[in-house]
Amino acid sequence: ADSQTNLIRENIEFLKELKSLAQQKLIKEIPLVIMLNKKDLEETITKKDFEQILKDEKLWYNSGTDLAKWNPEIFETCALYDKQQNIYESFQECSRRTVLYQLYGEGKAPSNNE
C-alpha cells in the first residue's frame, strides 16, 4: 500500500479488489502481509490508520478468535536503496506465513491448537 495520505481512497479500492479476487480466502487461506510503503515521505498514514482500514474491510480479527494471530502484520517500508526499511522483513514474514499455512494448516490458517 502507498502510505501517502492523498492516496488512501485508492488503497481502499485496491484492497477491495484484492478481497474480491481472493473470494473471501484472505487470512483464512491466503496469508496477508501489508507493506505500508513510502514512509520516507511527509504526510503518510500510520500503521494504526491502516489497521482501521483492515477492520472496516473485515480483514482484522478480534483477540480471542482463532484467526486473530493471523491478522496482517503491517510493515512501514521504504524501497529506496539508501533509505530502505523493512523490505526484507516483510517478504520474510510473507514467506514464513505461507510455509506455516502449508505445514500446519494444510493450506489454511493453522488453528490455535497447532
Short mmCIF file of N, CA, C and O in Angstrom, two decimals:
data_model
loop_
_atom_site.label_atom_id
_atom_site.label_comp_id
_atom_site.label_asym_id
_atom_site.label_seq_id
_atom_site.Cartn_x
_atom_site.Cartn_y
_atom_site.Cartn_z
N ALA A 1 0.84 -1.17 0.00
CA ALA A 1 0.00 0.00 0.00
C ALA A 1 0.89 1.24 0.00
O ALA A 1 1.95 1.23 0.61
N ASP A 2 0.45 2.25 -0.67
CA ASP A 2 1.16 3.53 -0.68
C ASP A 2 0.70 4.32 0.54
O ASP A 2 -0.49 4.54 0.72
N SER A 3 1.62 4.71 1.39
CA SER A 3 1.24 5.34 2.65
C SER A 3 0.90 6.82 2.56
O SER A 3 0.54 7.42 3.57
N GLN A 4 0.98 7.41 1.39
CA GLN A 4 0.67 8.84 1.26
C GLN A 4 -0.82 9.07 1.55
O GLN A 4 -1.68 8.37 1.02
N THR A 5 -1.09 10.04 2.38
CA THR A 5 -2.47 10.29 2.81
C THR A 5 -3.40 10.61 1.64
O THR A 5 -4.57 10.25 1.67
N ASN A 6 -2.88 11.24 0.62
CA ASN A 6 -3.74 11.60 -0.52
C ASN A 6 -4.11 10.38 -1.37
O ASN A 6 -4.95 10.49 -2.27
N LEU A 7 -3.54 9.21 -1.09
CA LEU A 7 -3.85 8.01 -1.86
C LEU A 7 -4.63 6.97 -1.06
O LEU A 7 -4.77 5.83 -1.48
N ILE A 8 -5.18 7.37 0.06
CA ILE A 8 -5.87 6.42 0.93
C ILE A 8 -7.09 5.80 0.24
O ILE A 8 -7.34 4.60 0.37
N ARG A 9 -7.83 6.59 -0.51
CA ARG A 9 -9.01 6.04 -1.21
C ARG A 9 -8.61 4.98 -2.23
O ARG A 9 -9.28 3.95 -2.35
N GLU A 10 -7.52 5.23 -2.96
CA GLU A 10 -7.04 4.26 -3.93
C GLU A 10 -6.62 2.97 -3.23
O GLU A 10 -6.90 1.87 -3.70
N ASN A 11 -5.96 3.10 -2.08
CA ASN A 11 -5.56 1.92 -1.33
C ASN A 11 -6.77 1.09 -0.90
O ASN A 11 -6.74 -0.13 -0.98
N ILE A 12 -7.81 1.76 -0.48
CA ILE A 12 -9.03 1.05 -0.06
C ILE A 12 -9.65 0.34 -1.26
O ILE A 12 -10.07 -0.82 -1.15
N GLU A 13 -9.67 1.00 -2.40
CA GLU A 13 -10.22 0.36 -3.60
C GLU A 13 -9.39 -0.85 -4.02
O GLU A 13 -9.95 -1.89 -4.40
N PHE A 14 -8.07 -0.73 -3.97
CA PHE A 14 -7.20 -1.87 -4.30
C PHE A 14 -7.42 -3.02 -3.33
O PHE A 14 -7.44 -4.19 -3.73
N LEU A 15 -7.60 -2.71 -2.05
CA LEU A 15 -7.84 -3.73 -1.05
C LEU A 15 -9.17 -4.44 -1.32
O LEU A 15 -9.27 -5.66 -1.22
N LYS A 16 -10.19 -3.68 -1.69
CA LYS A 16 -11.48 -4.27 -2.02
C LYS A 16 -11.37 -5.18 -3.24
O LYS A 16 -11.98 -6.26 -3.28
N GLU A 17 -10.59 -4.76 -4.22
CA GLU A 17 -10.40 -5.59 -5.41
C GLU A 17 -9.66 -6.88 -5.05
O GLU A 17 -10.01 -7.96 -5.52
N LEU A 18 -8.65 -6.78 -4.19
CA LEU A 18 -7.92 -7.96 -3.74
C LEU A 18 -8.86 -8.91 -3.00
O LEU A 18 -8.83 -10.13 -3.23
N LYS A 19 -9.72 -8.37 -2.13
CA LYS A 19 -10.69 -9.20 -1.43
C LYS A 19 -11.60 -9.94 -2.41
O LYS A 19 -11.86 -11.13 -2.24
N SER A 20 -12.05 -9.24 -3.42
CA SER A 20 -12.92 -9.84 -4.41
C SER A 20 -12.21 -10.96 -5.18
O SER A 20 -12.76 -12.05 -5.36
N LEU A 21 -10.99 -10.70 -5.59
CA LEU A 21 -10.23 -11.72 -6.31
C LEU A 21 -9.92 -12.94 -5.45
O LEU A 21 -9.89 -14.06 -5.94
N ALA A 22 -9.70 -12.71 -4.17
CA ALA A 22 -9.37 -13.80 -3.25
C ALA A 22 -10.60 -14.59 -2.80
O ALA A 22 -10.48 -15.62 -2.16
N GLN A 23 -11.77 -14.12 -3.14
CA GLN A 23 -13.03 -14.80 -2.85
C GLN A 23 -13.17 -15.21 -1.38
O GLN A 23 -13.39 -16.37 -1.05
N GLN A 24 -13.01 -14.23 -0.48
CA GLN A 24 -13.17 -14.43 0.96
C GLN A 24 -12.14 -15.39 1.57
O GLN A 24 -12.37 -15.95 2.63
N LYS A 25 -11.00 -15.59 0.91
CA LYS A 25 -9.98 -16.51 1.40
C LYS A 25 -8.81 -15.79 2.08
O LYS A 25 -7.95 -16.45 2.67
N LEU A 26 -8.78 -14.44 2.01
CA LEU A 26 -7.68 -13.72 2.65
C LEU A 26 -7.68 -14.02 4.14
O LEU A 26 -8.72 -14.05 4.78
N ILE A 27 -6.52 -14.24 4.66
CA ILE A 27 -6.24 -14.58 6.06
C ILE A 27 -6.66 -16.02 6.37
O ILE A 27 -5.88 -16.78 6.91
N LYS A 28 -7.85 -16.40 5.98
CA LYS A 28 -8.32 -17.76 6.26
C LYS A 28 -7.50 -18.80 5.50
O LYS A 28 -7.15 -19.84 6.06
N GLU A 29 -7.20 -18.53 4.23
CA GLU A 29 -6.44 -19.46 3.40
C GLU A 29 -5.24 -18.81 2.71
O GLU A 29 -4.33 -19.51 2.28
N ILE A 30 -5.26 -17.51 2.60
CA ILE A 30 -4.18 -16.77 1.95
C ILE A 30 -3.60 -15.79 2.96
O ILE A 30 -4.30 -14.87 3.40
N PRO A 31 -2.33 -15.98 3.33
CA PRO A 31 -1.72 -15.04 4.28
C PRO A 31 -1.71 -13.62 3.72
O PRO A 31 -1.56 -13.42 2.51
N LEU A 32 -1.88 -12.66 4.60
CA LEU A 32 -1.87 -11.25 4.18
C LEU A 32 -0.85 -10.50 5.01
O LEU A 32 -0.89 -10.52 6.24
N VAL A 33 0.10 -9.88 4.32
CA VAL A 33 1.13 -9.05 4.94
C VAL A 33 1.07 -7.71 4.23
O VAL A 33 1.02 -7.65 3.00
N ILE A 34 1.08 -6.64 4.99
CA ILE A 34 0.96 -5.29 4.42
C ILE A 34 2.31 -4.59 4.46
O ILE A 34 2.97 -4.54 5.49
N MET A 35 2.69 -4.05 3.31
CA MET A 35 3.87 -3.18 3.22
C MET A 35 3.34 -1.76 3.03
O MET A 35 2.83 -1.42 1.97
N LEU A 36 3.42 -0.98 4.07
CA LEU A 36 2.97 0.41 4.03
C LEU A 36 4.16 1.23 3.54
O LEU A 36 5.01 1.65 4.32
N ASN A 37 4.25 1.39 2.24
CA ASN A 37 5.45 1.91 1.58
C ASN A 37 5.49 3.44 1.52
O ASN A 37 4.50 4.11 1.76
N LYS A 38 6.65 3.93 1.20
CA LYS A 38 6.96 5.36 1.04
C LYS A 38 6.93 6.11 2.37
O LYS A 38 6.56 7.27 2.43
N LYS A 39 7.35 5.44 3.43
CA LYS A 39 7.36 6.06 4.75
C LYS A 39 8.44 7.13 4.88
O LYS A 39 8.53 7.79 5.90
N ASP A 40 9.24 7.31 3.84
CA ASP A 40 10.25 8.37 3.85
C ASP A 40 9.64 9.73 3.52
O ASP A 40 10.28 10.76 3.72
N LEU A 41 8.40 9.74 3.05
CA LEU A 41 7.75 10.98 2.64
C LEU A 41 6.99 11.61 3.80
O LEU A 41 6.68 10.97 4.80
N GLU A 42 6.66 12.88 3.61
CA GLU A 42 5.81 13.59 4.57
C GLU A 42 4.36 13.16 4.35
O GLU A 42 4.00 12.63 3.31
N GLU A 43 3.52 13.41 5.33
CA GLU A 43 2.08 13.18 5.22
C GLU A 43 1.74 11.76 4.79
O GLU A 43 1.18 11.52 3.72
N THR A 44 2.08 10.83 5.67
CA THR A 44 1.75 9.43 5.42
C THR A 44 0.84 8.91 6.53
O THR A 44 0.85 9.42 7.64
N ILE A 45 0.08 7.89 6.19
CA ILE A 45 -0.79 7.29 7.20
C ILE A 45 0.04 6.39 8.11
O ILE A 45 1.14 5.97 7.76
N THR A 46 -0.50 6.10 9.27
CA THR A 46 0.21 5.28 10.24
C THR A 46 -0.24 3.82 10.15
O THR A 46 -1.25 3.50 9.50
N LYS A 47 0.48 2.97 10.84
CA LYS A 47 0.08 1.57 10.93
C LYS A 47 -1.31 1.47 11.54
O LYS A 47 -2.13 0.66 11.11
N LYS A 48 -1.58 2.28 12.55
CA LYS A 48 -2.88 2.28 13.22
C LYS A 48 -4.00 2.66 12.23
O LYS A 48 -5.09 2.09 12.26
N ASP A 49 -3.71 3.65 11.36
CA ASP A 49 -4.68 4.05 10.34
C ASP A 49 -5.01 2.87 9.42
O ASP A 49 -6.17 2.63 9.09
N PHE A 50 -3.97 2.17 8.99
CA PHE A 50 -4.21 1.06 8.07
C PHE A 50 -4.87 -0.11 8.78
O PHE A 50 -5.70 -0.81 8.18
N GLU A 51 -4.56 -0.30 10.04
CA GLU A 51 -5.25 -1.33 10.82
C GLU A 51 -6.75 -1.05 10.85
O GLU A 51 -7.57 -1.97 10.73
N GLN A 52 -7.13 0.21 10.98
CA GLN A 52 -8.54 0.58 10.98
C GLN A 52 -9.18 0.27 9.62
O GLN A 52 -10.33 -0.19 9.56
N ILE A 53 -8.46 0.52 8.55
CA ILE A 53 -8.97 0.17 7.21
C ILE A 53 -9.21 -1.33 7.14
O ILE A 53 -10.25 -1.78 6.63
N LEU A 54 -8.27 -2.12 7.64
CA LEU A 54 -8.44 -3.58 7.63
C LEU A 54 -9.66 -3.99 8.46
O LEU A 54 -10.42 -4.88 8.06
N LYS A 55 -9.88 -3.33 9.58
CA LYS A 55 -11.06 -3.62 10.40
C LYS A 55 -12.33 -3.27 9.65
O LYS A 55 -13.29 -4.05 9.65
N ASP A 56 -12.34 -2.11 9.00
CA ASP A 56 -13.51 -1.69 8.24
C ASP A 56 -13.82 -2.66 7.10
O ASP A 56 -14.98 -2.86 6.75
N GLU A 57 -12.78 -3.26 6.54
CA GLU A 57 -12.93 -4.20 5.43
C GLU A 57 -13.08 -5.65 5.90
O GLU A 57 -13.03 -6.58 5.11
N LYS A 58 -13.24 -5.84 7.21
CA LYS A 58 -13.42 -7.17 7.80
C LYS A 58 -12.22 -8.08 7.53
O LYS A 58 -12.36 -9.28 7.30
N LEU A 59 -11.03 -7.48 7.57
CA LEU A 59 -9.78 -8.23 7.40
C LEU A 59 -8.93 -8.14 8.67
O LEU A 59 -7.71 -8.21 8.62
N TRP A 60 -9.59 -8.01 9.80
CA TRP A 60 -8.91 -7.95 11.09
C TRP A 60 -9.80 -8.66 12.09
O TRP A 60 -10.99 -8.39 12.17
N TYR A 61 -9.21 -9.57 12.84
CA TYR A 61 -9.98 -10.37 13.79
C TYR A 61 -9.67 -9.96 15.22
O TYR A 61 -8.52 -9.67 15.56
N ASN A 62 -10.69 -9.91 16.05
CA ASN A 62 -10.53 -9.54 17.46
C ASN A 62 -9.75 -10.61 18.20
O ASN A 62 -9.85 -11.80 17.88
N SER A 63 -9.01 -10.19 19.21
CA SER A 63 -8.25 -11.14 20.00
C SER A 63 -9.22 -12.14 20.63
O SER A 63 -10.36 -11.83 20.94
N GLY A 64 -8.74 -13.34 20.79
CA GLY A 64 -9.57 -14.40 21.32
C GLY A 64 -10.19 -15.28 20.25
O GLY A 64 -10.67 -16.37 20.55
N THR A 65 -10.18 -14.82 19.01
CA THR A 65 -10.69 -15.64 17.92
C THR A 65 -9.53 -16.42 17.30
O THR A 65 -8.36 -16.02 17.40
N ASP A 66 -9.84 -17.54 16.64
CA ASP A 66 -8.80 -18.39 16.06
C ASP A 66 -7.92 -17.65 15.05
O ASP A 66 -6.74 -17.92 14.95
N LEU A 67 -8.50 -16.72 14.31
CA LEU A 67 -7.74 -16.05 13.25
C LEU A 67 -6.99 -14.81 13.72
O LEU A 67 -6.23 -14.23 12.95
N ALA A 68 -7.18 -14.41 14.97
CA ALA A 68 -6.55 -13.17 15.45
C ALA A 68 -5.03 -13.21 15.33
O ALA A 68 -4.41 -12.20 15.01
N LYS A 69 -4.42 -14.37 15.58
CA LYS A 69 -2.96 -14.43 15.49
C LYS A 69 -2.47 -14.33 14.05
O LYS A 69 -1.29 -14.14 13.81
N TRP A 70 -3.37 -14.44 13.10
CA TRP A 70 -3.02 -14.33 11.68
C TRP A 70 -3.42 -12.98 11.10
O TRP A 70 -3.38 -12.79 9.89
N ASN A 71 -3.80 -12.04 11.96
CA ASN A 71 -4.06 -10.69 11.47
C ASN A 71 -2.84 -10.21 10.69
O ASN A 71 -1.71 -10.55 11.05
N PRO A 72 -3.06 -9.44 9.65
CA PRO A 72 -1.93 -8.99 8.84
C PRO A 72 -0.91 -8.20 9.66
O PRO A 72 -1.29 -7.33 10.45
N GLU A 73 0.35 -8.54 9.48
CA GLU A 73 1.39 -7.71 10.06
C GLU A 73 1.61 -6.55 9.11
O GLU A 73 1.65 -6.73 7.89
N ILE A 74 1.70 -5.37 9.66
CA ILE A 74 1.86 -4.15 8.86
C ILE A 74 3.29 -3.65 9.03
O ILE A 74 3.69 -3.32 10.14
N PHE A 75 4.02 -3.63 7.93
CA PHE A 75 5.39 -3.15 7.94
C PHE A 75 5.45 -1.76 7.33
O PHE A 75 4.94 -1.55 6.22
N GLU A 76 6.04 -0.82 8.03
CA GLU A 76 6.30 0.50 7.46
C GLU A 76 7.58 0.37 6.64
O GLU A 76 8.63 0.02 7.18
N THR A 77 7.48 0.61 5.33
CA THR A 77 8.60 0.34 4.45
C THR A 77 9.01 1.56 3.62
O THR A 77 8.24 2.50 3.43
N CYS A 78 10.22 1.46 3.14
CA CYS A 78 10.75 2.39 2.16
C CYS A 78 11.63 1.56 1.24
O CYS A 78 12.52 0.84 1.70
N ALA A 79 11.38 1.64 -0.04
CA ALA A 79 12.10 0.81 -1.01
C ALA A 79 13.30 1.52 -1.64
O ALA A 79 13.99 0.92 -2.45
N LEU A 80 13.55 2.75 -1.26
CA LEU A 80 14.72 3.45 -1.78
C LEU A 80 15.99 2.80 -1.24
O LEU A 80 16.09 2.53 -0.04
N TYR A 81 16.96 2.58 -2.11
CA TYR A 81 18.17 1.86 -1.72
C TYR A 81 18.85 2.47 -0.51
O TYR A 81 19.21 1.77 0.43
N ASP A 82 19.01 3.78 -0.52
CA ASP A 82 19.74 4.42 0.58
C ASP A 82 18.89 4.66 1.82
O ASP A 82 19.40 5.06 2.86
N LYS A 83 17.59 4.39 1.73
CA LYS A 83 16.69 4.58 2.88
C LYS A 83 15.86 3.33 3.17
O LYS A 83 14.88 3.40 3.90
N GLN A 84 16.27 2.21 2.61
CA GLN A 84 15.45 1.01 2.71
C GLN A 84 15.11 0.66 4.16
O GLN A 84 15.92 0.81 5.06
N GLN A 85 13.86 0.25 4.31
CA GLN A 85 13.33 -0.03 5.65
C GLN A 85 12.31 -1.16 5.56
O GLN A 85 11.34 -1.06 4.81
N ASN A 86 12.55 -2.22 6.27
CA ASN A 86 11.61 -3.35 6.43
C ASN A 86 11.22 -4.08 5.14
O ASN A 86 10.22 -4.81 5.14
N ILE A 87 11.97 -3.93 4.09
CA ILE A 87 11.65 -4.63 2.84
C ILE A 87 11.86 -6.13 3.02
O ILE A 87 10.96 -6.94 2.77
N TYR A 88 13.05 -6.51 3.43
CA TYR A 88 13.36 -7.93 3.59
C TYR A 88 12.50 -8.57 4.68
O TYR A 88 12.04 -9.70 4.53
N GLU A 89 12.27 -7.84 5.75
CA GLU A 89 11.47 -8.36 6.85
C GLU A 89 10.03 -8.66 6.40
O GLU A 89 9.46 -9.68 6.81
N SER A 90 9.48 -7.80 5.57
CA SER A 90 8.10 -8.03 5.12
C SER A 90 8.00 -9.25 4.20
O SER A 90 7.08 -10.06 4.33
N PHE A 91 8.98 -9.41 3.31
CA PHE A 91 8.97 -10.59 2.44
C PHE A 91 9.25 -11.86 3.24
O PHE A 91 8.68 -12.92 2.97
N GLN A 92 10.09 -11.76 4.25
CA GLN A 92 10.37 -12.90 5.12
C GLN A 92 9.10 -13.33 5.86
O GLN A 92 8.81 -14.51 5.96
N GLU A 93 8.34 -12.36 6.36
CA GLU A 93 7.10 -12.69 7.06
C GLU A 93 6.08 -13.31 6.12
O GLU A 93 5.36 -14.24 6.50
N CYS A 94 6.02 -12.83 4.91
CA CYS A 94 5.11 -13.40 3.91
C CYS A 94 5.49 -14.87 3.65
O CYS A 94 4.63 -15.75 3.64
N SER A 95 6.77 -15.12 3.48
CA SER A 95 7.25 -16.49 3.25
C SER A 95 6.97 -17.37 4.47
O SER A 95 6.52 -18.51 4.35
N ARG A 96 7.25 -16.84 5.65
CA ARG A 96 7.04 -17.59 6.89
C ARG A 96 5.58 -18.02 7.03
O ARG A 96 5.28 -19.19 7.30
N ARG A 97 4.68 -17.08 6.80
CA ARG A 97 3.26 -17.41 6.94
C ARG A 97 2.82 -18.41 5.89
O ARG A 97 2.01 -19.31 6.17
N THR A 98 3.31 -18.27 4.68
CA THR A 98 2.95 -19.22 3.62
C THR A 98 3.36 -20.63 4.00
O THR A 98 2.59 -21.58 3.86
N VAL A 99 4.56 -20.78 4.52
CA VAL A 99 5.05 -22.09 4.94
C VAL A 99 4.22 -22.63 6.11
O VAL A 99 3.81 -23.79 6.11
N LEU A 100 3.95 -21.78 7.09
CA LEU A 100 3.15 -22.23 8.24
C LEU A 100 1.75 -22.66 7.83
O LEU A 100 1.23 -23.66 8.33
N TYR A 101 1.13 -21.93 6.91
CA TYR A 101 -0.20 -22.31 6.42
C TYR A 101 -0.14 -23.69 5.77
O TYR A 101 -1.05 -24.51 5.94
N GLN A 102 0.92 -23.94 5.01
CA GLN A 102 1.03 -25.22 4.31
C GLN A 102 1.39 -26.37 5.26
O GLN A 102 0.78 -27.44 5.20
N LEU A 103 2.37 -26.15 6.13
CA LEU A 103 2.83 -27.22 7.01
C LEU A 103 1.85 -27.56 8.13
O LEU A 103 1.63 -28.72 8.45
N TYR A 104 1.31 -26.53 8.77
CA TYR A 104 0.49 -26.76 9.96
C TYR A 104 -1.00 -26.55 9.77
O TYR A 104 -1.77 -26.90 10.65
N GLY A 105 -1.38 -25.98 8.65
CA GLY A 105 -2.80 -25.73 8.43
C GLY A 105 -3.34 -26.40 7.18
O GLY A 105 -4.48 -26.16 6.81
N GLU A 106 -2.51 -27.22 6.51
CA GLU A 106 -2.92 -27.89 5.28
C GLU A 106 -3.52 -26.91 4.28
O GLU A 106 -4.56 -27.15 3.69
N GLY A 107 -2.86 -25.77 4.13
CA GLY A 107 -3.29 -24.78 3.15
C GLY A 107 -4.21 -23.71 3.71
O GLY A 107 -4.70 -22.86 2.98
N LYS A 108 -4.42 -23.75 5.03
CA LYS A 108 -5.27 -22.76 5.68
C LYS A 108 -4.54 -22.21 6.90
O LYS A 108 -3.52 -22.73 7.30
N ALA A 109 -5.09 -21.16 7.47
CA ALA A 109 -4.50 -20.59 8.69
C ALA A 109 -4.52 -21.66 9.78
O ALA A 109 -5.60 -22.19 10.09
N PRO A 110 -3.37 -22.01 10.33
CA PRO A 110 -3.35 -23.01 11.40
C PRO A 110 -4.17 -22.57 12.60
O PRO A 110 -4.21 -21.38 12.93
N SER A 111 -4.82 -23.52 13.24
CA SER A 111 -5.62 -23.18 14.42
C SER A 111 -4.71 -22.90 15.61
O SER A 111 -3.53 -23.21 15.58
N ASN A 112 -5.28 -22.33 16.65
CA ASN A 112 -4.51 -22.03 17.87
C ASN A 112 -3.97 -23.27 18.54
O ASN A 112 -3.09 -23.20 19.36
N ASN A 113 -4.54 -24.42 18.21
CA ASN A 113 -4.09 -25.67 18.82
C ASN A 113 -2.79 -26.18 18.22
O ASN A 113 -2.20 -27.10 18.74
N GLU A 114 -2.38 -25.61 17.10
CA GLU A 114 -1.19 -26.10 16.39
C GLU A 114 0.03 -25.35 16.84
O GLU A 114 0.02 -24.25 17.19
#
